[in-house]
Coordinates of C-alpha atoms in Angstrom, one line a residue:
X1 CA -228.8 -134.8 21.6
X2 CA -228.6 -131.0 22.5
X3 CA -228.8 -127.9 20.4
X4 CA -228.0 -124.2 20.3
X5 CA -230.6 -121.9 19.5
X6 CA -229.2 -118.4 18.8
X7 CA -231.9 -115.6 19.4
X8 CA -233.1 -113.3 16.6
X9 CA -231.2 -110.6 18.7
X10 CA -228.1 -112.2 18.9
X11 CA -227.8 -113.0 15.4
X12 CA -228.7 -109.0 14.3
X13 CA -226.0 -107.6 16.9
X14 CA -223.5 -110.5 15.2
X15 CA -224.6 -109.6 11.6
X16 CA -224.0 -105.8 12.5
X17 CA -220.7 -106.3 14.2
X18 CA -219.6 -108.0 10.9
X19 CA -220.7 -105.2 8.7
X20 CA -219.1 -102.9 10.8
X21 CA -215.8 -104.9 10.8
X22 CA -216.4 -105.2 7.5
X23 CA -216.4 -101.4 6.3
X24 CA -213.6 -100.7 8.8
X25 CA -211.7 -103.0 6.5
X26 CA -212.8 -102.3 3.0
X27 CA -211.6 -98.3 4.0
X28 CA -208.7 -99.2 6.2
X29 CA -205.5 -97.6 4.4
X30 CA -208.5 -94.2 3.9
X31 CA -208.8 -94.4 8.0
X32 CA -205.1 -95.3 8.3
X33 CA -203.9 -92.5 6.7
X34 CA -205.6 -90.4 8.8
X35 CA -205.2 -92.3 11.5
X36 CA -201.4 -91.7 11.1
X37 CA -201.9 -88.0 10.9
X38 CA -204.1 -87.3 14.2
X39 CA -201.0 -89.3 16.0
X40 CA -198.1 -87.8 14.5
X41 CA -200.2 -84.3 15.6
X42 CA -200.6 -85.2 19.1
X43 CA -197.2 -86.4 19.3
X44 CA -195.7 -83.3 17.9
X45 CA -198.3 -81.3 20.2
X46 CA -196.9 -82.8 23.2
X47 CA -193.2 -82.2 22.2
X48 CA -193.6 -78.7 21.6
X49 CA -195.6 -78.0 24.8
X50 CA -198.8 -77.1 23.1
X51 CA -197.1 -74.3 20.5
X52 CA -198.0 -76.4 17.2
X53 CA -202.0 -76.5 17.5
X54 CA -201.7 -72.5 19.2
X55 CA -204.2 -70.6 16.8
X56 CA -201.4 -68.5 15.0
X57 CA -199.0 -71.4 14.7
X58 CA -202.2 -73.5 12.9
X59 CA -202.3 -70.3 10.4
X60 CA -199.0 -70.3 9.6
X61 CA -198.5 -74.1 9.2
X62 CA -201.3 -73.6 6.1
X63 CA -200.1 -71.0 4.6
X64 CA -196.4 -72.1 4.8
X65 CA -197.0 -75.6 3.3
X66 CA -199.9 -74.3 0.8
X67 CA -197.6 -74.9 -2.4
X68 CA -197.1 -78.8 -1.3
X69 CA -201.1 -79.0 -1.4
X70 CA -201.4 -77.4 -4.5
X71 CA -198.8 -79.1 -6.5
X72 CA -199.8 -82.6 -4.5
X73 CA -203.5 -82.0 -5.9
X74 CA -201.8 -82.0 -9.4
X75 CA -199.8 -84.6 -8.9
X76 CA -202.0 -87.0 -7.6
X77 CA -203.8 -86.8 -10.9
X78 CA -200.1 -87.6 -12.9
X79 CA -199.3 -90.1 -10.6
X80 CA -202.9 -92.1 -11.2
X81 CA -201.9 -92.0 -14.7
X82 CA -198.7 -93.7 -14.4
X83 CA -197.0 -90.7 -14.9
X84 CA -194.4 -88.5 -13.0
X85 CA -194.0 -84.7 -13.0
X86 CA -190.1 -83.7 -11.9
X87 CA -190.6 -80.3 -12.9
X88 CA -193.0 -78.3 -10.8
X89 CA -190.4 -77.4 -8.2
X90 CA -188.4 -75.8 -11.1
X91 CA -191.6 -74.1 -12.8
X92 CA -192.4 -72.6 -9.5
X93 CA -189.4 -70.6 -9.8
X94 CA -189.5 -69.4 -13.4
X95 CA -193.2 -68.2 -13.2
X96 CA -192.5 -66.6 -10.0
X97 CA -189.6 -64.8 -11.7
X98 CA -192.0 -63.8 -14.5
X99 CA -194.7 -62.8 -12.0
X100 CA -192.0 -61.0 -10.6
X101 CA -190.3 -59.3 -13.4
X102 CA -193.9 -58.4 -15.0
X103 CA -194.5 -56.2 -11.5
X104 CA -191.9 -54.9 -10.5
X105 CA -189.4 -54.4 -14.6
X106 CA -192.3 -53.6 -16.4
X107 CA -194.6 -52.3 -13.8
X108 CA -197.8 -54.1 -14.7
X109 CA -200.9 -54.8 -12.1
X110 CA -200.3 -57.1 -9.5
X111 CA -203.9 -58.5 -10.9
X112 CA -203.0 -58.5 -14.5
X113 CA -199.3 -60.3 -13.7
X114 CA -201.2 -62.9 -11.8
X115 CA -203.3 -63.6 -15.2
X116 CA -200.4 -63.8 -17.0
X117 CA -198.5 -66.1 -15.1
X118 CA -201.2 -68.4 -14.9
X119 CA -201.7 -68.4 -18.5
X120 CA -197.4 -69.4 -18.9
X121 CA -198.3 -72.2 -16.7
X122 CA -200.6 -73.0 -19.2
X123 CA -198.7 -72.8 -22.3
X124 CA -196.0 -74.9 -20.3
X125 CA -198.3 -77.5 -19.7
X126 CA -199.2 -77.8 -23.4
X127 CA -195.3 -78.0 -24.4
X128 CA -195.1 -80.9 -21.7
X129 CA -198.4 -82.4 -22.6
X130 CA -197.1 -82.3 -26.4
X131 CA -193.8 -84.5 -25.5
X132 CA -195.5 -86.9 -23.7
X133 CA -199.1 -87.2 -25.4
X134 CA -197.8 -86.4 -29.0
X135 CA -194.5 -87.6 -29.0
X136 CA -194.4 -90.5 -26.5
X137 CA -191.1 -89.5 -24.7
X138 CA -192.3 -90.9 -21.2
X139 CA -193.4 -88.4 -18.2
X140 CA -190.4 -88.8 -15.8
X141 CA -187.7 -88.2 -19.4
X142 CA -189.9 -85.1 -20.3
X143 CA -190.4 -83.3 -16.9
X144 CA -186.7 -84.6 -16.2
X145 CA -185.4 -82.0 -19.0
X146 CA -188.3 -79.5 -17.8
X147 CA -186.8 -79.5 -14.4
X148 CA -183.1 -78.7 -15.8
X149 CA -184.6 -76.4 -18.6
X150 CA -187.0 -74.2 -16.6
X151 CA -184.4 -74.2 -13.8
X152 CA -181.9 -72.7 -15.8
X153 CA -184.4 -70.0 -17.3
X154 CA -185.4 -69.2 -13.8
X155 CA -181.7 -68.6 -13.2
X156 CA -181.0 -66.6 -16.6
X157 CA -184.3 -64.2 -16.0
X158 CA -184.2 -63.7 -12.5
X159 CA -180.8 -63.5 -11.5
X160 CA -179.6 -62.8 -8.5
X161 CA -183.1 -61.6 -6.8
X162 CA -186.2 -59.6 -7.5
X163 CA -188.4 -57.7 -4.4
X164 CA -191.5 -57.5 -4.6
X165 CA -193.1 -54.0 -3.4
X166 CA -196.8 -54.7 -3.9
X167 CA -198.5 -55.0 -0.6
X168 CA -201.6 -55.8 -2.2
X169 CA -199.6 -59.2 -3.9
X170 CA -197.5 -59.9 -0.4
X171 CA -201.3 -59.5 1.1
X172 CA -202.3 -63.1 -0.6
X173 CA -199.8 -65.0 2.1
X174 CA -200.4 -62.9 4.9
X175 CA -203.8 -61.3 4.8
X176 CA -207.1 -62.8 5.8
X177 CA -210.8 -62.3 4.9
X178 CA -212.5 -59.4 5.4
X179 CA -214.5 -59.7 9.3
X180 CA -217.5 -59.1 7.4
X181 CA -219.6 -60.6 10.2
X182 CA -217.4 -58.3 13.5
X183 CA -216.2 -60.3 15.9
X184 CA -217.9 -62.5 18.4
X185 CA -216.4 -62.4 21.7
X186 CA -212.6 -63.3 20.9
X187 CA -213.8 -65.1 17.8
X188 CA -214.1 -64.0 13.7
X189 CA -218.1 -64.3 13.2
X190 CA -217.5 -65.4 9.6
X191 CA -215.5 -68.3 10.6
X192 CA -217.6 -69.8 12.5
X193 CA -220.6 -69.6 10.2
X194 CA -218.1 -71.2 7.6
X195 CA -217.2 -73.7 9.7
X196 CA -220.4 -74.5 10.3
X197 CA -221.6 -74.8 6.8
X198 CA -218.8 -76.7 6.6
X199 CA -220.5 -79.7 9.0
X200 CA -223.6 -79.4 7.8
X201 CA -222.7 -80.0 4.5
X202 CA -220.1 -82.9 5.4
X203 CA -223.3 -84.3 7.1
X204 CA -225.3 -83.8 4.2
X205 CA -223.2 -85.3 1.5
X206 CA -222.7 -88.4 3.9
X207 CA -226.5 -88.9 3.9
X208 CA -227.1 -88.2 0.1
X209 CA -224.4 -90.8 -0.4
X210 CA -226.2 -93.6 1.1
X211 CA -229.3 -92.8 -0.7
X212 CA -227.7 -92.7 -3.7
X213 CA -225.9 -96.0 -3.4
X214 CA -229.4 -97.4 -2.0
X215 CA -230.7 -96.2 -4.7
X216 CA -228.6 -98.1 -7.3
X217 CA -229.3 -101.3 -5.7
X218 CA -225.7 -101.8 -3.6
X219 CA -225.9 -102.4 0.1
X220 CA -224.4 -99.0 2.0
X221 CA -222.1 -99.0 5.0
X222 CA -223.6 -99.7 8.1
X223 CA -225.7 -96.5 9.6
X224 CA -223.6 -96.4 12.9
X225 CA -220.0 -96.1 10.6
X226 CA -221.9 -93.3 8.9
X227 CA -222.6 -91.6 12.5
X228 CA -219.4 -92.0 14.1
X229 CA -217.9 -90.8 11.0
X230 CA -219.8 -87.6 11.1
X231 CA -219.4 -87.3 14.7
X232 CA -216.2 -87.5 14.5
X233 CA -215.2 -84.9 11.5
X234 CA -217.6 -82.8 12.5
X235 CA -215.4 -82.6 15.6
X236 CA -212.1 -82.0 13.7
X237 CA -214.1 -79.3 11.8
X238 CA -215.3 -77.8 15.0
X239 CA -212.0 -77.7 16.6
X240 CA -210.1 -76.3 12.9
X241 CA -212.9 -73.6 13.3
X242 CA -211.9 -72.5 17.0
X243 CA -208.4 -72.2 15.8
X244 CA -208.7 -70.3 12.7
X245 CA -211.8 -68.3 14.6
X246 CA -209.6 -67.4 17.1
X247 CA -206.1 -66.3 15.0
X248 CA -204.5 -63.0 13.7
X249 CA -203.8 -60.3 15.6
X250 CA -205.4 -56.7 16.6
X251 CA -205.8 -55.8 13.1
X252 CA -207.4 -58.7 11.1
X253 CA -207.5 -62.3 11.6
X254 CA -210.2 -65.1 10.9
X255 CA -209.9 -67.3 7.5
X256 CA -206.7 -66.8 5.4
X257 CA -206.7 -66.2 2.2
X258 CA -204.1 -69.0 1.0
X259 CA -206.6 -71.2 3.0
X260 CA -209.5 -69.9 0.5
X261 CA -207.4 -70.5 -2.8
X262 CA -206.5 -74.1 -1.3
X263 CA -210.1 -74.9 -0.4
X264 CA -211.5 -74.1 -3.3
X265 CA -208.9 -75.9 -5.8
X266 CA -209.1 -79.1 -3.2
X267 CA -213.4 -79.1 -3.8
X268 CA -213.2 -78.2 -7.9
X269 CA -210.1 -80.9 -8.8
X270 CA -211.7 -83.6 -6.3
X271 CA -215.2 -82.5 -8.4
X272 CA -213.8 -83.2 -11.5
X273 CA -211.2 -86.1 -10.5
X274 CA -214.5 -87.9 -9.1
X275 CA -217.3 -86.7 -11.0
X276 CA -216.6 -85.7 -14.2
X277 CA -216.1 -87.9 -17.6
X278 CA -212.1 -87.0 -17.7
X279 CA -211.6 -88.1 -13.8
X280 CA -213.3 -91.7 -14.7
X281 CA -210.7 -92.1 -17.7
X282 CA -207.5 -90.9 -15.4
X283 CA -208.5 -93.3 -13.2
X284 CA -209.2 -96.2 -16.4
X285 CA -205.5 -94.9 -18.3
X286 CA -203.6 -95.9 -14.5
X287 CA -205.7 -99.2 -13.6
X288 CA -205.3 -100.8 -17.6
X289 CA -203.6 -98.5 -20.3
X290 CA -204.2 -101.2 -23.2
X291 CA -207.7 -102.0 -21.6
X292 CA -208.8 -98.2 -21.8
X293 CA -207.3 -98.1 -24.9
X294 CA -209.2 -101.2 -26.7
X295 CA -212.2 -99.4 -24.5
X296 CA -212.2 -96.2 -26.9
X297 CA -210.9 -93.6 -24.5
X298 CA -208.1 -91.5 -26.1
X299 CA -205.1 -91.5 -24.2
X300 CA -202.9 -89.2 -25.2
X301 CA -205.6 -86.6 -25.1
X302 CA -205.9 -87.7 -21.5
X303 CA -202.0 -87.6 -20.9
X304 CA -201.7 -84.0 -22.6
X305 CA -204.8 -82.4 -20.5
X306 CA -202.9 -83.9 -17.2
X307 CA -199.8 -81.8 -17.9
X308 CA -201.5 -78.7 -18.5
X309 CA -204.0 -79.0 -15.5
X310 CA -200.2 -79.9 -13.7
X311 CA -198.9 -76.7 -15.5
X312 CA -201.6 -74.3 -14.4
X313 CA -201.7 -75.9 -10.8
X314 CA -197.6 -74.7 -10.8
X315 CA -198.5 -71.4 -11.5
X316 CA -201.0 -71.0 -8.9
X317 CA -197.9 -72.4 -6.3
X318 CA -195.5 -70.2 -8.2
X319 CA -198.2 -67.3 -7.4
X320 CA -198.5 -68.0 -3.3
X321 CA -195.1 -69.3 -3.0
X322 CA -194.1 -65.5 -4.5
X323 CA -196.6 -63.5 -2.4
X324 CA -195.3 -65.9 1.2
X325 CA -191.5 -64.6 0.2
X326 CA -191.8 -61.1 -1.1
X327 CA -189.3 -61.9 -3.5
X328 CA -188.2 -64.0 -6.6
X329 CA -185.0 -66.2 -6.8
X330 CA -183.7 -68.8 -9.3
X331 CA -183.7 -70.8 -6.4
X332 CA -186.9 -70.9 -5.4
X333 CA -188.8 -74.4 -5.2
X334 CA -185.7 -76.4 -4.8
X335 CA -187.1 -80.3 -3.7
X336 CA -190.7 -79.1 -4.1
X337 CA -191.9 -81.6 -6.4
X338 CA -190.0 -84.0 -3.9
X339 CA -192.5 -82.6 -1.4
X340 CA -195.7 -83.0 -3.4
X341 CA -194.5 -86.7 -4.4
X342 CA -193.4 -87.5 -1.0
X343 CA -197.5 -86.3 -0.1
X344 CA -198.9 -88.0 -2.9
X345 CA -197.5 -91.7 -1.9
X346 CA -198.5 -91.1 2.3
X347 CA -201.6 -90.2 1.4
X348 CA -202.1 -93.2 -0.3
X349 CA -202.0 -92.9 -4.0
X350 CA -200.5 -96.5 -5.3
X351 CA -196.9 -96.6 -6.4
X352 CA -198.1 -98.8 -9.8
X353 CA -200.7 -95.7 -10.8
X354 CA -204.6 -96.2 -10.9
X355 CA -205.4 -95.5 -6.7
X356 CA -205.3 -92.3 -5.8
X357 CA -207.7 -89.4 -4.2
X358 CA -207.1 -85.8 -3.9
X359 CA -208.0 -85.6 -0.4
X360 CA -205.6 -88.8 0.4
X361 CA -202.9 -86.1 -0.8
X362 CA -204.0 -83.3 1.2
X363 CA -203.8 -85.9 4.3
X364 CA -200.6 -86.5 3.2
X365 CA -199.3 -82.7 2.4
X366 CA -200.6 -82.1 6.1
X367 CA -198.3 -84.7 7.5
X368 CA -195.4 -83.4 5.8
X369 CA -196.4 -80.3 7.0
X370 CA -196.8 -80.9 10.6
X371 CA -193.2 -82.9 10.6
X372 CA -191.9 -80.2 9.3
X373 CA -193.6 -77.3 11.6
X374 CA -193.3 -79.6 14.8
X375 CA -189.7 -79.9 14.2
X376 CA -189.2 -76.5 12.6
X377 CA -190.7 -75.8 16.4
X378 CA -188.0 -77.7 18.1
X379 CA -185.1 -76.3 16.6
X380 CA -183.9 -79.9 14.5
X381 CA -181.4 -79.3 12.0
X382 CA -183.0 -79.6 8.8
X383 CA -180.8 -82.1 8.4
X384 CA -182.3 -84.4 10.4
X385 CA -186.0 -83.1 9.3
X386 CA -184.7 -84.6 5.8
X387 CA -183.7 -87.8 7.5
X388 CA -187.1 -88.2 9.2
X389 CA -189.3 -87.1 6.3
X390 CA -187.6 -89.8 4.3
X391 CA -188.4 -92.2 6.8
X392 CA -191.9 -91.4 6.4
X393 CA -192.0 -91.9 3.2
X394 CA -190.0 -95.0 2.6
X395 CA -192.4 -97.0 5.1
X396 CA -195.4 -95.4 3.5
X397 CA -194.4 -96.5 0.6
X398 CA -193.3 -99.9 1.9
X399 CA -196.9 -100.5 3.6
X400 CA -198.6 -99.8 0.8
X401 CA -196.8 -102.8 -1.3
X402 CA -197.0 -105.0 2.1
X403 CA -201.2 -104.5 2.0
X404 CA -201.0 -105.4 -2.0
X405 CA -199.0 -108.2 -1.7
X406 CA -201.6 -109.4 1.2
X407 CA -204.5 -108.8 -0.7
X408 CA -203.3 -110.9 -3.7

């Protein structure tokens, strides 16, 4: 009679190989998602000979599809709470026609304008909020008759068109940072330091996170998924730094602005989505309503701060969408808050509510985006960019129920 002894070795390389499998798939639809982006990227990179990832043509495809991140970062929150927002598209144009009305009818500072839109945003969110939270008429009914009544406003306030004169307001779409730093070589100085902040603190936050969970007593992922995963963004970071280093023209270029407003709403709502009391109930409301009910956590207050986070988060895309077009029209934001949907669901926020990240959306926002750019690039009929964007989203969509009905 024989036997197999397996060497201390062996058996650490197979436990570590299982591990690593093992992370790979506890975060495969995260990777996935991703995954999905980098190749729709190269793909498009190698249709259009190299023009999508040019510098300039990087710039531009941020600050065109800005208002699909900004809404998507609101509507990721409804979504998780089972709800639906049909409205934004329609909000976008009737604070951009008060924005623009304020400036240009009444001649108030571009500054002070910008204040008051984003307090309308506000208000609108608390008369959605109240529908919902208060009087139960389900999300999709409310923001339904928000997305007819707002249009119409849009249409009745506005009318036909209103240019905007401001260069300082236009200067949020097209301007960038200050070069505080000079240039180095052909490079913005800044940029690069920001960019490399940016990996050092990606780095950081990827080690404090396994202390943490250490720390707690739960086993972390293994320490080589935590290397190639810092490797590997830090190389997207380095390369997203060359190109925006490296943009504008002879007069300014560097970081653009509409990249600063998007950055910083992307790190404060995936703050307080994540960390914060209110993000942990969002998250409880989607997963079990009656649970988080019978738990203590009030539910309608949670519904009715949702809307007016969505509310403010319209204003801010009303604002940029404004400054990008130098002018206000009723129809302004037509199929937006198809856009921000279509970005929530690819990025892989659940159809049923409860799963859902902020940076999922952005993923998902970017995708949009580069279909949109890459063909945009190509000269397809937007026709056809409809078609294909459906696609997208129908088998996102569809692969998301597939891995659920797997798992159970």
């Amino acid at each position: 009679m024989s036997s197999t002894v397996v060497s201390p070795t062996k058996k650490q390389d197979k436990e570590n190989r299982g591990a690593i499998l093992s992370a790979i798939a506890n975060n495969a639809r995260q990777y996935g998602i991703v995954a999905a982006l980098v190749v729709i990227i190269v793909v498009f990179e190698i249709l259009t000979k190299g023009v999508l990832l040019k510098p300039n043509s990087f710039v531009s495809l941020i600050q065109q599809n800005a208002y699909v991140i900004i809404l998507a970062i609101g509507m990721v929150m409804v979504i998780i709470a089972t709800h639906i927002d049909l409205s934004v598209g329609s909000l976008v144009a009737f604070i951009g026609g008060i924005c623009a009305l304020l400036m240009e009818r009444q001649g108030m500072n571009w500054m002070l304008a910008i204040v008051v839109s984003l307090i309308v945003g506000l208000i609108v969110g608390c008369w959605q909020g109240f529908w919902v939270a208060v009087i139960g008429i389900p999300g999709f009914i409310t923001t339904l008759a928000g997305m007819l009544m707002f249009r119409g406003l849009a249409t009745v306030i506005v009318g036909e068109s209103v240019p905007i004169t401001s260069d300082a307001f236009r200067g949020i779409a097209r301007n960038y940072l200050p070069n505080i730093l000079g240039f180095w070589g052909p490079f913005d100085g800044l940029s690069i330091v920001v960019g490399l902040v940016c990996i050092v603190a990606y780095v950081y936050s990827q080690l404090s996170k396994r202390k943490r969970t250490e720390k707690v007593g739960l086993v972390p992922e293994p320490m080589v998924m935590t290397v190639i995963k810092c490797v590997l963004i830090s190389a997207v970071i380095a390369f997203v730094t060359y190109l925006i280093a490296s943009s504008g023209n002879e007069n300014q270029g560097g970081i653009p602005i509409m990249l600063v407003i998007v950055g910083v709403l992307v790190l404060v709502y995936n703050f307080i989505l994540t960390r914060t009391v209110f993000g942990r109930h969002v998250y409880a409301v989607g997963g079990n309503r009656k649970a988080a009910i019978l738990s203590g956590i009030n539910t309608k207050r949670v519904d009715f701060i949702l809307f007016v986070h969505m509310g403010f988060l319209s204003a801010v895309a009303a604002i940029c969408m404004l400054s990008r077009l130098a002018s206000a029209t009723a129809q302004t934001g037509m199929e937006f808050e198809m856009d921000a949907i279509a970005a929530c669901f690819i990025g892989g926020t659940a159809v049923a509510g409860g799963v859902g990240t902020i940076p999922g959306a952005v993923v998902g926002a970017f995708v949009m985006g580069v279909i949109n750019q890459g063909l945009s690039i190509m000269g397809v009929d937007t026709a056809v960019v409809k078609t294909i964007k459906g696609l997208v989203l129908l088998l996102a969509v569809a692969v998301d129920i597939m891995s659920k009905r797997k798992k159970s």
